[in-house]
mmCIF file of C-alpha atoms in Angstrom:
data_model
loop_
_atom_site.group_PDB
_atom_site.id
_atom_site.type_symbol
_atom_site.label_atom_id
_atom_site.label_comp_id
_atom_site.label_asym_id
_atom_site.label_seq_id
_atom_site.Cartn_x
_atom_site.Cartn_y
_atom_site.Cartn_z
ATOM 1 C CA MET A 1 -6.543 -32.941 16.568
ATOM 2 C CA SER A 2 -8.881 -30.259 17.936
ATOM 3 C CA ASP A 3 -11.656 -28.669 15.892
ATOM 4 C CA ASP A 4 -9.645 -25.462 15.694
ATOM 5 C CA ASP A 5 -6.654 -27.346 14.325
ATOM 6 C CA LYS A 6 -8.857 -29.146 11.823
ATOM 7 C CA PHE A 7 -10.334 -25.822 10.780
ATOM 8 C CA ASP A 8 -6.916 -24.235 10.320
ATOM 9 C CA THR A 9 -5.744 -27.201 8.257
ATOM 10 C CA TRP A 10 -8.841 -27.081 6.096
ATOM 11 C CA LEU A 11 -8.638 -23.300 5.807
ATOM 12 C CA GLN A 12 -5.065 -23.286 4.537
ATOM 13 C CA SER A 13 -6.054 -25.703 1.822
ATOM 14 C CA ALA A 14 -9.425 -24.216 0.879
ATOM 15 C CA ALA A 15 -8.132 -20.639 0.912
ATOM 16 C CA LYS A 16 -5.992 -21.422 -2.125
ATOM 17 C CA THR A 17 -9.165 -21.114 -4.190
ATOM 18 C CA TYR A 18 -9.651 -17.508 -3.076
ATOM 19 C CA HIS A 19 -9.223 -15.173 -6.054
ATOM 20 C CA GLU A 20 -7.205 -17.834 -7.812
ATOM 21 C CA PRO A 21 -5.071 -16.219 -10.522
ATOM 22 C CA PRO A 22 -5.094 -17.563 -14.063
ATOM 23 C CA ASP A 23 -2.354 -20.030 -14.906
ATOM 24 C CA ARG A 24 -0.743 -17.664 -17.370
ATOM 25 C CA THR A 25 0.557 -14.244 -16.388
ATOM 26 C CA PRO A 26 -0.151 -11.733 -19.182
ATOM 27 C CA ARG A 27 3.491 -10.736 -19.336
ATOM 28 C CA LEU A 28 3.732 -9.300 -22.813
ATOM 29 C CA GLU A 29 0.569 -7.243 -22.592
ATOM 30 C CA MET A 30 1.596 -5.703 -19.292
ATOM 31 C CA TRP A 31 5.162 -5.080 -20.433
ATOM 32 C CA ASP A 32 3.920 -3.175 -23.470
ATOM 33 C CA GLU A 33 1.967 -0.873 -21.172
ATOM 34 C CA ILE A 34 4.887 -0.452 -18.801
ATOM 35 C CA GLU A 35 7.318 0.316 -21.591
ATOM 36 C CA HIS A 36 4.934 2.835 -23.082
ATOM 37 C CA ALA A 37 4.484 4.539 -19.719
ATOM 38 C CA LEU A 38 8.221 4.627 -19.072
ATOM 39 C CA ASP A 39 8.842 6.128 -22.497
ATOM 40 C CA ALA A 40 6.206 8.756 -21.894
ATOM 41 C CA ALA A 41 7.340 9.625 -18.383
ATOM 42 C CA GLN A 42 9.535 12.581 -17.957
ATOM 43 C CA VAL A 43 11.673 11.985 -14.936
ATOM 44 C CA THR A 44 13.643 15.145 -14.386
ATOM 45 C CA PRO A 45 15.594 15.038 -11.153
ATOM 46 C CA LEU A 46 15.706 18.436 -9.533
ATOM 47 C CA ALA A 47 18.647 19.613 -7.518
ATOM 48 C CA ALA A 48 16.488 21.056 -4.788
ATOM 49 C CA PRO A 49 18.450 22.970 -2.174
ATOM 50 C CA ARG A 50 19.092 20.963 0.946
ATOM 51 C CA GLU A 51 17.081 22.396 3.774
ATOM 52 C CA ARG A 52 17.826 22.375 7.434
ATOM 53 C CA ALA A 53 15.148 21.727 9.964
ATOM 54 C CA ALA A 54 14.636 24.412 12.541
ATOM 55 C CA ARG A 55 15.391 23.043 15.976
ATOM 56 C CA TRP A 56 12.102 24.181 17.480
ATOM 57 C CA ARG A 57 10.244 22.519 14.681
ATOM 58 C CA ARG A 58 12.018 19.232 15.134
ATOM 59 C CA TRP A 59 11.086 18.865 18.767
ATOM 60 C CA SER A 60 7.666 20.475 18.755
ATOM 61 C CA ALA A 61 6.511 18.455 15.783
ATOM 62 C CA PRO A 62 5.840 15.131 17.558
ATOM 63 C CA LEU A 63 3.479 16.882 19.932
ATOM 64 C CA SER A 64 1.824 18.644 17.063
ATOM 65 C CA ALA A 65 1.453 15.271 15.317
ATOM 66 C CA ILE A 66 -0.911 14.159 18.053
ATOM 67 C CA ALA A 67 -2.916 17.339 17.739
ATOM 68 C CA ALA A 68 -2.985 16.965 13.973
ATOM 69 C CA ALA A 69 -4.180 13.369 14.213
ATOM 70 C CA LEU A 70 -7.013 14.447 16.472
ATOM 71 C CA LEU A 71 -7.915 17.244 14.090
ATOM 72 C CA VAL A 72 -7.825 14.868 11.157
ATOM 73 C CA ALA A 73 -10.044 12.398 12.990
ATOM 74 C CA VAL A 74 -12.531 15.167 13.715
ATOM 75 C CA GLY A 75 -12.298 16.357 10.140
ATOM 76 C CA VAL A 76 -12.812 12.929 8.625
ATOM 77 C CA GLY A 77 -15.661 12.193 10.990
ATOM 78 C CA THR A 78 -17.313 15.503 10.243
ATOM 79 C CA GLY A 79 -16.877 14.935 6.542
ATOM 80 C CA TYR A 80 -18.695 11.644 6.750
ATOM 81 C CA TRP A 81 -21.332 13.050 9.055
ATOM 82 C CA LEU A 82 -22.069 15.864 6.656
ATOM 83 C CA ARG A 83 -22.493 13.276 3.966
ATOM 84 C CA GLY A 84 -24.861 11.427 6.234
ATOM 85 C CA ARG A 85 -22.985 8.181 5.851
ATOM 86 C CA ALA A 86 -21.219 5.737 8.117
ATOM 87 C CA PRO A 87 -17.389 5.821 7.890
ATOM 88 C CA ASN A 88 -17.106 2.348 6.383
ATOM 89 C CA THR A 89 -19.849 2.798 3.827
ATOM 90 C CA PRO A 90 -18.632 3.240 0.255
ATOM 91 C CA VAL A 91 -19.547 6.642 -1.097
ATOM 92 C CA ALA A 92 -21.791 6.318 -4.092
ATOM 93 C CA PRO A 93 -21.014 8.861 -6.797
ATOM 94 C CA ALA A 94 -24.596 10.063 -6.881
ATOM 95 C CA VAL A 95 -24.558 10.846 -3.184
ATOM 96 C CA ALA A 96 -21.209 12.526 -3.407
ATOM 97 C CA ALA A 97 -22.378 14.636 -6.298
ATOM 98 C CA ALA A 98 -25.503 15.671 -4.451
ATOM 99 C CA THR A 99 -23.530 17.040 -1.527
ATOM 100 C CA PRO A 100 -22.333 20.608 -1.803
ATOM 101 C CA ALA A 101 -18.597 20.217 -1.996
ATOM 102 C CA GLY A 102 -17.838 23.427 -0.169
ATOM 103 C CA LYS A 103 -20.029 22.541 2.784
ATOM 104 C CA THR A 104 -18.771 18.989 3.031
ATOM 105 C CA ASN A 105 -15.106 19.660 2.767
ATOM 106 C CA VAL A 106 -14.392 22.720 4.841
ATOM 107 C CA THR A 107 -13.491 20.835 8.004
ATOM 108 C CA LEU A 108 -11.805 18.083 6.084
ATOM 109 C CA ASP A 109 -9.792 20.576 4.065
ATOM 110 C CA VAL A 110 -8.508 22.157 7.253
ATOM 111 C CA ALA A 111 -7.607 18.738 8.618
ATOM 112 C CA LEU A 112 -5.849 17.816 5.377
ATOM 113 C CA GLN A 113 -3.920 21.066 5.295
ATOM 114 C CA GLN A 114 -2.875 20.560 8.896
ATOM 115 C CA HIS A 115 -1.714 17.071 8.033
ATOM 116 C CA MET A 116 0.245 18.330 5.028
ATOM 117 C CA ALA A 117 1.963 20.875 7.246
ATOM 118 C CA ASN A 118 2.804 18.182 9.757
ATOM 119 C CA ALA A 119 4.098 15.863 7.033
ATOM 120 C CA GLU A 120 6.211 18.635 5.595
ATOM 121 C CA ALA A 121 7.673 19.338 9.041
ATOM 122 C CA LEU A 122 8.458 15.659 9.432
ATOM 123 C CA LEU A 123 10.228 15.411 6.083
ATOM 124 C CA VAL A 124 12.229 18.539 6.740
ATOM 125 C CA ALA A 125 13.145 17.210 10.170
ATOM 126 C CA TYR A 126 14.057 13.865 8.646
ATOM 127 C CA ARG A 127 16.455 15.558 6.278
ATOM 128 C CA GLY A 128 18.009 17.505 9.083
ATOM 129 C CA VAL A 129 18.463 14.929 11.828
ATOM 130 C CA ASP A 130 21.564 12.909 12.501
ATOM 131 C CA THR A 131 21.371 9.155 12.730
ATOM 132 C CA SER A 132 21.118 9.114 16.542
ATOM 133 C CA THR A 133 17.619 10.559 16.344
ATOM 134 C CA ASP A 134 16.354 8.275 13.621
ATOM 135 C CA ALA A 135 14.282 6.195 16.017
ATOM 136 C CA HIS A 136 12.503 9.339 17.115
ATOM 137 C CA VAL A 137 11.802 10.393 13.547
ATOM 138 C CA ARG A 138 10.657 6.896 12.605
ATOM 139 C CA SER A 139 8.167 6.934 15.447
ATOM 140 C CA TRP A 140 6.884 10.285 14.252
ATOM 141 C CA ALA A 141 6.753 8.970 10.681
ATOM 142 C CA ARG A 142 4.667 6.008 11.862
ATOM 143 C CA ASP A 143 2.099 8.416 13.330
ATOM 144 C CA VAL A 144 1.996 10.495 10.166
ATOM 145 C CA LEU A 145 1.709 7.301 8.093
ATOM 146 C CA GLY A 146 -1.373 6.257 10.048
ATOM 147 C CA THR A 147 -3.011 9.635 9.524
ATOM 148 C CA THR A 148 -2.067 9.592 5.853
ATOM 149 C CA ARG A 149 -3.818 6.256 5.399
ATOM 150 C CA LEU A 150 -6.849 7.561 7.274
ATOM 151 C CA LEU A 151 -7.058 10.506 4.923
ATOM 152 C CA MET A 152 -6.563 8.291 1.883
ATOM 153 C CA ASP A 153 -9.672 6.434 2.909
ATOM 154 C CA SER A 154 -11.672 9.613 3.364
ATOM 155 C CA PRO A 155 -13.427 11.984 0.955
ATOM 156 C CA ALA A 156 -10.349 14.214 1.217
ATOM 157 C CA ALA A 157 -8.652 11.922 -1.294
ATOM 158 C CA SER A 158 -11.371 12.231 -3.914
ATOM 159 C CA ASP A 159 -9.366 14.879 -5.723
ATOM 160 C CA PRO A 160 -6.875 13.062 -8.029
ATOM 161 C CA SER A 161 -3.929 15.377 -7.355
ATOM 162 C CA ARG A 162 -4.436 15.164 -3.602
ATOM 163 C CA ARG A 163 -4.710 11.388 -3.813
ATOM 164 C CA ARG A 164 -1.488 11.165 -5.803
ATOM 165 C CA LEU A 165 0.241 13.365 -3.262
ATOM 166 C CA LEU A 166 -1.011 11.234 -0.367
ATOM 167 C CA GLU A 167 0.055 8.037 -2.159
ATOM 168 C CA ASP A 168 3.564 9.363 -2.797
ATOM 169 C CA LEU A 169 3.733 10.544 0.791
ATOM 170 C CA GLU A 170 2.627 7.140 2.033
ATOM 171 C CA LEU A 171 5.330 5.366 0.039
ATOM 172 C CA ILE A 172 8.081 7.632 1.368
ATOM 173 C CA LEU A 173 6.787 7.253 4.928
ATOM 174 C CA VAL A 174 6.773 3.466 4.660
ATOM 175 C CA GLN A 175 10.429 3.621 3.614
ATOM 176 C CA ILE A 176 11.320 5.893 6.513
ATOM 177 C CA VAL A 177 9.452 3.682 8.992
ATOM 178 C CA GLN A 178 11.401 0.664 7.777
ATOM 179 C CA LEU A 179 14.823 2.261 8.127
ATOM 180 C CA PRO A 180 17.328 0.510 10.396
ATOM 181 C CA ASP A 181 18.602 2.166 13.560
ATOM 182 C CA SER A 182 21.891 3.131 12.015
ATOM 183 C CA LEU A 183 21.374 4.787 8.702
ATOM 184 C CA PRO A 184 24.406 4.978 6.405
ATOM 185 C CA LYS A 185 25.128 8.379 4.943
ATOM 186 C CA ASP A 186 24.739 7.090 1.394
ATOM 187 C CA ASP A 187 21.213 5.945 2.160
ATOM 188 C CA ARG A 188 20.332 9.369 3.446
ATOM 189 C CA THR A 189 21.542 10.818 0.195
ATOM 190 C CA LEU A 190 19.390 8.403 -1.765
ATOM 191 C CA ILE A 191 16.277 9.270 0.190
ATOM 192 C CA ASP A 192 16.994 12.975 -0.084
ATOM 193 C CA ARG A 193 17.380 12.518 -3.807
ATOM 194 C CA SER A 194 14.098 10.676 -3.925
ATOM 195 C CA LEU A 195 12.354 13.447 -2.050
ATOM 196 C CA SER A 196 13.801 16.000 -4.414
ATOM 197 C CA ARG A 197 12.972 14.080 -7.548
ATOM 198 C CA ASP A 198 9.382 13.529 -6.535
ATOM 199 C CA GLN A 199 9.203 17.169 -5.513
ATOM 200 C CA LEU A 200 7.278 15.926 -2.513
ATOM 201 C CA LEU A 201 8.203 18.831 -0.270
ATOM 202 C CA THR A 202 7.393 21.313 -2.980
ATOM 203 C CA ARG A 203 4.061 19.654 -3.637
ATOM 204 C CA LEU A 204 3.257 19.553 0.065
ATOM 205 C CA ARG A 205 4.091 23.220 0.436
ATOM 206 C CA THR A 206 1.956 24.057 -2.563
ATOM 207 C CA ALA A 207 -0.945 22.267 -0.882
ATOM 208 C CA ILE A 208 -0.499 24.204 2.355
ATOM 209 C CA PRO A 209 -2.082 27.642 2.332
ATOM 210 C CA ALA A 210 -0.195 30.495 3.916
ATOM 211 C CA GLY A 211 -0.779 30.675 7.633
ATOM 212 C CA ILE A 212 -1.078 26.952 8.238
ATOM 213 C CA VAL A 213 1.765 25.822 10.450
ATOM 214 C CA SER A 214 2.364 22.402 11.885
ATOM 215 C CA GLY A 215 0.903 22.225 15.355
ATOM 216 C CA THR A 216 -1.432 25.187 15.015
ATOM 217 C CA MET B 1 24.707 -11.074 -14.979
ATOM 218 C CA THR B 2 23.811 -10.792 -11.289
ATOM 219 C CA GLU B 3 20.643 -9.161 -10.045
ATOM 220 C CA ALA B 4 22.703 -6.360 -8.496
ATOM 221 C CA GLU B 5 24.191 -5.599 -11.907
ATOM 222 C CA LEU B 6 20.768 -5.716 -13.494
ATOM 223 C CA ILE B 7 19.439 -3.323 -10.871
ATOM 224 C CA SER B 8 22.297 -0.925 -11.470
ATOM 225 C CA ARG B 9 21.682 -0.946 -15.200
ATOM 226 C CA ALA B 10 17.926 -0.762 -14.859
ATOM 227 C CA ALA B 11 18.253 2.230 -12.534
ATOM 228 C CA ASN B 12 20.054 4.015 -15.355
ATOM 229 C CA GLY B 13 17.235 3.312 -17.753
ATOM 230 C CA ASP B 14 18.605 0.202 -19.469
ATOM 231 C CA ARG B 15 15.440 -1.263 -20.931
ATOM 232 C CA VAL B 16 16.928 -4.728 -21.416
ATOM 233 C CA ALA B 17 17.864 -4.902 -17.733
ATOM 234 C CA GLN B 18 14.436 -3.607 -16.750
ATOM 235 C CA ARG B 19 12.831 -6.308 -18.835
ATOM 236 C CA ALA B 20 15.021 -8.971 -17.226
ATOM 237 C CA LEU B 21 14.007 -7.817 -13.741
ATOM 238 C CA TYR B 22 10.392 -7.644 -14.829
ATOM 239 C CA ASP B 23 10.514 -11.200 -16.156
ATOM 240 C CA ALA B 24 12.093 -12.440 -12.939
ATOM 241 C CA HIS B 25 9.498 -10.915 -10.623
ATOM 242 C CA VAL B 26 6.305 -10.262 -12.523
ATOM 243 C CA ASP B 27 4.652 -13.610 -11.811
ATOM 244 C CA ARG B 28 4.610 -13.198 -8.049
ATOM 245 C CA VAL B 29 3.678 -9.524 -8.192
ATOM 246 C CA TYR B 30 0.782 -10.287 -10.525
ATOM 247 C CA ARG B 31 -0.356 -13.212 -8.371
ATOM 248 C CA LEU B 32 -0.348 -11.036 -5.271
ATOM 249 C CA ALA B 33 -2.226 -8.250 -7.048
ATOM 250 C CA PHE B 34 -4.755 -10.727 -8.382
ATOM 251 C CA ARG B 35 -5.289 -12.344 -4.984
ATOM 252 C CA LEU B 36 -5.946 -8.953 -3.447
ATOM 253 C CA ALA B 37 -8.084 -7.601 -6.284
ATOM 254 C CA GLY B 38 -9.865 -10.701 -7.538
ATOM 255 C CA ASP B 39 -10.049 -9.164 -10.975
ATOM 256 C CA ASP B 40 -7.758 -9.496 -13.971
ATOM 257 C CA ASP B 41 -8.024 -5.906 -15.192
ATOM 258 C CA LEU B 42 -7.306 -4.526 -11.745
ATOM 259 C CA ALA B 43 -4.466 -6.980 -11.211
ATOM 260 C CA ARG B 44 -2.896 -5.897 -14.487
ATOM 261 C CA ASP B 45 -3.256 -2.223 -13.588
ATOM 262 C CA PHE B 46 -1.721 -2.751 -10.166
ATOM 263 C CA THR B 47 1.127 -4.828 -11.568
ATOM 264 C CA GLN B 48 1.918 -2.269 -14.238
ATOM 265 C CA GLU B 49 1.848 0.595 -11.760
ATOM 266 C CA THR B 50 4.084 -1.370 -9.421
ATOM 267 C CA PHE B 51 6.796 -1.827 -12.030
ATOM 268 C CA ILE B 52 6.496 1.702 -13.380
ATOM 269 C CA ARG B 53 6.954 3.093 -9.886
ATOM 270 C CA ALA B 54 9.732 0.641 -9.140
ATOM 271 C CA PHE B 55 11.746 1.512 -12.233
ATOM 272 C CA GLN B 56 11.289 5.216 -11.611
ATOM 273 C CA ARG B 57 12.526 4.801 -8.032
ATOM 274 C CA LEU B 58 15.093 2.078 -8.498
ATOM 275 C CA ARG B 59 17.936 4.400 -7.446
ATOM 276 C CA ASP B 60 16.283 4.524 -4.022
ATOM 277 C CA PHE B 61 16.520 0.768 -3.595
ATOM 278 C CA ARG B 62 19.114 0.323 -0.889
ATOM 279 C CA GLY B 63 19.685 -3.389 -1.197
ATOM 280 C CA GLU B 64 19.054 -4.080 2.489
ATOM 281 C CA SER B 65 16.272 -6.451 1.557
ATOM 282 C CA ALA B 66 15.739 -8.505 -1.554
ATOM 283 C CA LEU B 67 14.437 -6.682 -4.594
ATOM 284 C CA SER B 68 11.400 -8.955 -4.475
ATOM 285 C CA THR B 69 10.571 -7.719 -0.967
ATOM 286 C CA TRP B 70 10.864 -4.112 -2.111
ATOM 287 C CA LEU B 71 8.644 -4.830 -5.107
ATOM 288 C CA HIS B 72 6.058 -6.498 -2.888
ATOM 289 C CA THR B 73 6.038 -3.425 -0.658
ATOM 290 C CA ILE B 74 5.181 -1.278 -3.659
ATOM 291 C CA ALA B 75 2.717 -3.854 -4.987
ATOM 292 C CA THR B 76 0.730 -4.045 -1.753
ATOM 293 C CA THR B 77 0.683 -0.262 -1.393
ATOM 294 C CA VAL B 78 -0.470 0.196 -4.978
ATOM 295 C CA SER B 79 -3.039 -2.605 -4.752
ATOM 296 C CA LEU B 80 -4.575 -1.555 -1.446
ATOM 297 C CA ASN B 81 -4.768 2.083 -2.527
ATOM 298 C CA GLY B 82 -6.307 1.023 -5.810
ATOM 299 C CA LEU B 83 -8.861 -1.175 -4.096
ATOM 300 C CA ARG B 84 -9.854 1.652 -1.761
ATOM 301 C CA ARG B 85 -10.517 3.753 -4.837
ATOM 302 C CA VAL B 86 -12.572 0.963 -6.392
ATOM 303 C CA ARG B 87 -14.598 0.461 -3.231
ATOM 304 C CA ARG B 88 -15.248 4.142 -3.014
ATOM 305 C CA ILE B 89 -16.946 4.238 -6.369
ATOM 306 C CA GLY B 90 -18.997 1.194 -5.516
ATOM 307 C CA ALA B 91 -17.478 -1.138 -8.075
ATOM 308 C CA ARG B 92 -16.460 -3.829 -5.609
ATOM 309 C CA GLU B 93 -19.467 -6.052 -6.299
ATOM 310 C CA THR B 94 -18.674 -6.051 -9.982
ATOM 311 C CA VAL B 95 -15.112 -7.047 -9.241
ATOM 312 C CA ILE B 96 -16.225 -10.009 -7.182
ATOM 313 C CA GLU B 97 -18.698 -11.135 -9.811
ATOM 314 C CA ASP B 98 -16.042 -10.947 -12.489
ATOM 315 C CA ALA B 99 -13.625 -12.892 -10.335
ATOM 316 C CA GLU B 100 -16.137 -15.669 -9.983
ATOM 317 C CA SER B 101 -16.103 -16.211 -13.712
ATOM 318 C CA LEU B 102 -12.317 -16.592 -13.792
ATOM 319 C CA GLY B 103 -10.182 -19.615 -13.105
ATOM 320 C CA SER B 104 -12.252 -22.534 -14.271
ATOM 321 C CA GLU B 105 -9.797 -25.063 -12.847
ATOM 322 C CA ARG B 106 -10.260 -24.423 -9.161
ATOM 323 C CA ARG B 107 -9.343 -26.884 -6.486
ATOM 324 C CA GLU B 108 -11.942 -29.216 -5.193
ATOM 325 C CA ALA B 109 -14.072 -27.943 -2.348
ATOM 326 C CA ASP B 110 -17.729 -27.981 -1.527
ATOM 327 C CA PRO B 111 -19.244 -25.206 -3.712
ATOM 328 C CA ASP B 112 -21.418 -23.748 -0.936
ATOM 329 C CA LEU B 113 -18.604 -23.788 1.553
ATOM 330 C CA ARG B 114 -16.170 -22.382 -0.967
ATOM 331 C CA ASP B 115 -18.518 -19.506 -1.764
ATOM 332 C CA ALA B 116 -19.090 -18.910 1.909
ATOM 333 C CA LEU B 117 -15.348 -18.861 2.510
ATOM 334 C CA ARG B 118 -14.787 -16.369 -0.282
ATOM 335 C CA ALA B 119 -17.524 -14.121 1.036
ATOM 336 C CA ALA B 120 -16.151 -14.406 4.559
ATOM 337 C CA ILE B 121 -12.638 -13.446 3.440
ATOM 338 C CA ASP B 122 -14.085 -10.488 1.543
ATOM 339 C CA ARG B 123 -15.800 -9.346 4.734
ATOM 340 C CA LEU B 124 -12.610 -9.322 6.786
ATOM 341 C CA PRO B 125 -11.222 -5.916 7.738
ATOM 342 C CA GLU B 126 -8.660 -4.781 5.196
ATOM 343 C CA GLY B 127 -5.639 -5.374 7.441
ATOM 344 C CA TYR B 128 -6.744 -8.876 8.407
ATOM 345 C CA ARG B 129 -7.616 -9.779 4.835
ATOM 346 C CA THR B 130 -4.303 -8.558 3.474
ATOM 347 C CA VAL B 131 -2.261 -10.503 6.013
ATOM 348 C CA PHE B 132 -4.415 -13.596 5.560
ATOM 349 C CA VAL B 133 -4.130 -13.509 1.780
ATOM 350 C CA MET B 134 -0.388 -12.906 1.855
ATOM 351 C CA HIS B 135 0.340 -15.600 4.451
ATOM 352 C CA ASP B 136 -2.212 -18.367 4.093
ATOM 353 C CA VAL B 137 -2.950 -17.972 0.402
ATOM 354 C CA GLU B 138 0.298 -16.755 -1.151
ATOM 355 C CA GLY B 139 2.772 -18.118 1.381
ATOM 356 C CA PHE B 140 4.607 -14.950 2.412
ATOM 357 C CA THR B 141 6.432 -15.043 5.740
ATOM 358 C CA HIS B 142 5.434 -12.736 8.561
ATOM 359 C CA GLU B 143 8.728 -10.910 8.130
ATOM 360 C CA GLU B 144 8.001 -10.312 4.454
ATOM 361 C CA ILE B 145 4.474 -9.189 5.249
ATOM 362 C CA GLY B 146 5.716 -6.864 7.968
ATOM 363 C CA THR B 147 8.146 -5.245 5.578
ATOM 364 C CA ALA B 148 5.573 -4.930 2.822
ATOM 365 C CA LEU B 149 2.913 -3.400 5.048
ATOM 366 C CA GLY B 150 5.156 -1.337 7.308
ATOM 367 C CA ILE B 151 4.165 -3.285 10.422
ATOM 368 C CA GLN B 152 5.986 -5.533 12.865
ATOM 369 C CA ALA B 153 6.154 -9.273 12.160
ATOM 370 C CA GLY B 154 4.415 -9.813 15.508
ATOM 371 C CA THR B 155 1.560 -7.588 14.395
ATOM 372 C CA SER B 156 1.253 -9.656 11.253
ATOM 373 C CA LYS B 157 1.020 -12.838 13.333
ATOM 374 C CA ALA B 158 -1.608 -11.290 15.584
ATOM 375 C CA GLN B 159 -3.678 -10.121 12.628
ATOM 376 C CA LEU B 160 -3.500 -13.566 11.026
ATOM 377 C CA PHE B 161 -4.656 -15.173 14.270
ATOM 378 C CA ARG B 162 -7.594 -12.768 14.486
ATOM 379 C CA ALA B 163 -8.413 -13.235 10.813
ATOM 380 C CA ARG B 164 -8.640 -17.000 11.241
ATOM 381 C CA GLY B 165 -10.779 -16.497 14.321
ATOM 382 C CA ARG B 166 -13.156 -14.223 12.437
ATOM 383 C CA LEU B 167 -13.389 -16.730 9.596
ATOM 384 C CA ARG B 168 -14.089 -19.533 12.050
ATOM 385 C CA GLU B 169 -16.946 -17.477 13.496
ATOM 386 C CA MET B 170 -18.371 -16.538 10.122
ATOM 387 C CA LEU B 171 -18.209 -20.131 8.888
ATOM 388 C CA ALA B 172 -19.691 -21.587 12.061
ATOM 389 C CA PRO B 173 -22.857 -22.690 10.211
ATOM 390 C CA PHE B 174 -20.624 -25.042 8.231
ATOM 391 C CA ALA B 175 -18.980 -26.509 11.332
ATOM 392 C CA GLY B 176 -18.097 -30.106 10.713
ATOM 393 C CA ALA B 177 -17.713 -29.753 6.972
ATOM 394 C CA TRP B 178 -13.969 -29.350 7.338
ATOM 395 C CA SER B 179 -13.529 -32.079 9.878
ATOM 396 C CA ALA B 180 -15.265 -34.726 7.809
#
């Protein structure tokens, strides 16, 4: 057995001690919290009108996704630079508080708004496409998912409502990315319903100021 | 009652069915959250948020994969997002310190090497660490990991290979300890 093999064997055994959970799962305590939250939640499905994607938007959007990703990268980088910190360095609250929010976030805000516009275009396109173009939309969704995660790890997500929006967007995008090639009609209905219930498109549009268009 | 029937009822708000699904899956979700977070409070928060989100979105569950796979997708998303938040406010060190005080009945391993291993895993890039923890620590398959993280199974394998390589490099000062 080579050293590498011995290491791998040892590693698989020793790694079991990493963050070893307690023997007992706190089931009852967690269930109480879950039940309370479910009771308190008001889930009111909205019958949002089904929207059709404009043809130009559907086909121009993938190109604009690349431009948006570049803009986001510049925005995130500038945001960190203005904070005088390396991208992987955790942002200490004191430092964040000492930085003028307006100065720090202008570029990042633009990048975020551009991303929101792109995400909105994607979701509208997703709702409008037929199953033969799903692979194309999934590829686009994968790009938007990557940018979403980049933004979630940036100062742009420090605002709680923005973070929640990005998290909900991420979850929907993961589902779209995982879709099979042939998507049954019923599944489309379910995803459309999910989009409507979460009001994701409405929330995205609310976050996009007038004048911001995907790809601009 | 089958799981499909439970899901159908739970999706319509049947609390008994929701509790049955919770009981069936909570252990593994909590274990995964704990492995990723290394902290009981965080693991509880992530587990609770996972089930709250799941029950609110259960009508979206298409049944193409097992419910457990779908839950693990939500659990990893919730946990990784939560950990990013924690890191951002600089609380990570506290989390690790707290984790060290938990689990008094750990498996036998050289204390120095065990600590070094834990520190090395913590230093892995997030993607590598997540795949490593899910595969080598919690025993998920690459297919399950791929589904949960929205990546290809091949990508999961590649990240695990690189993670092990990084760990081998970081633990080089202990070379020989594992071959004894």
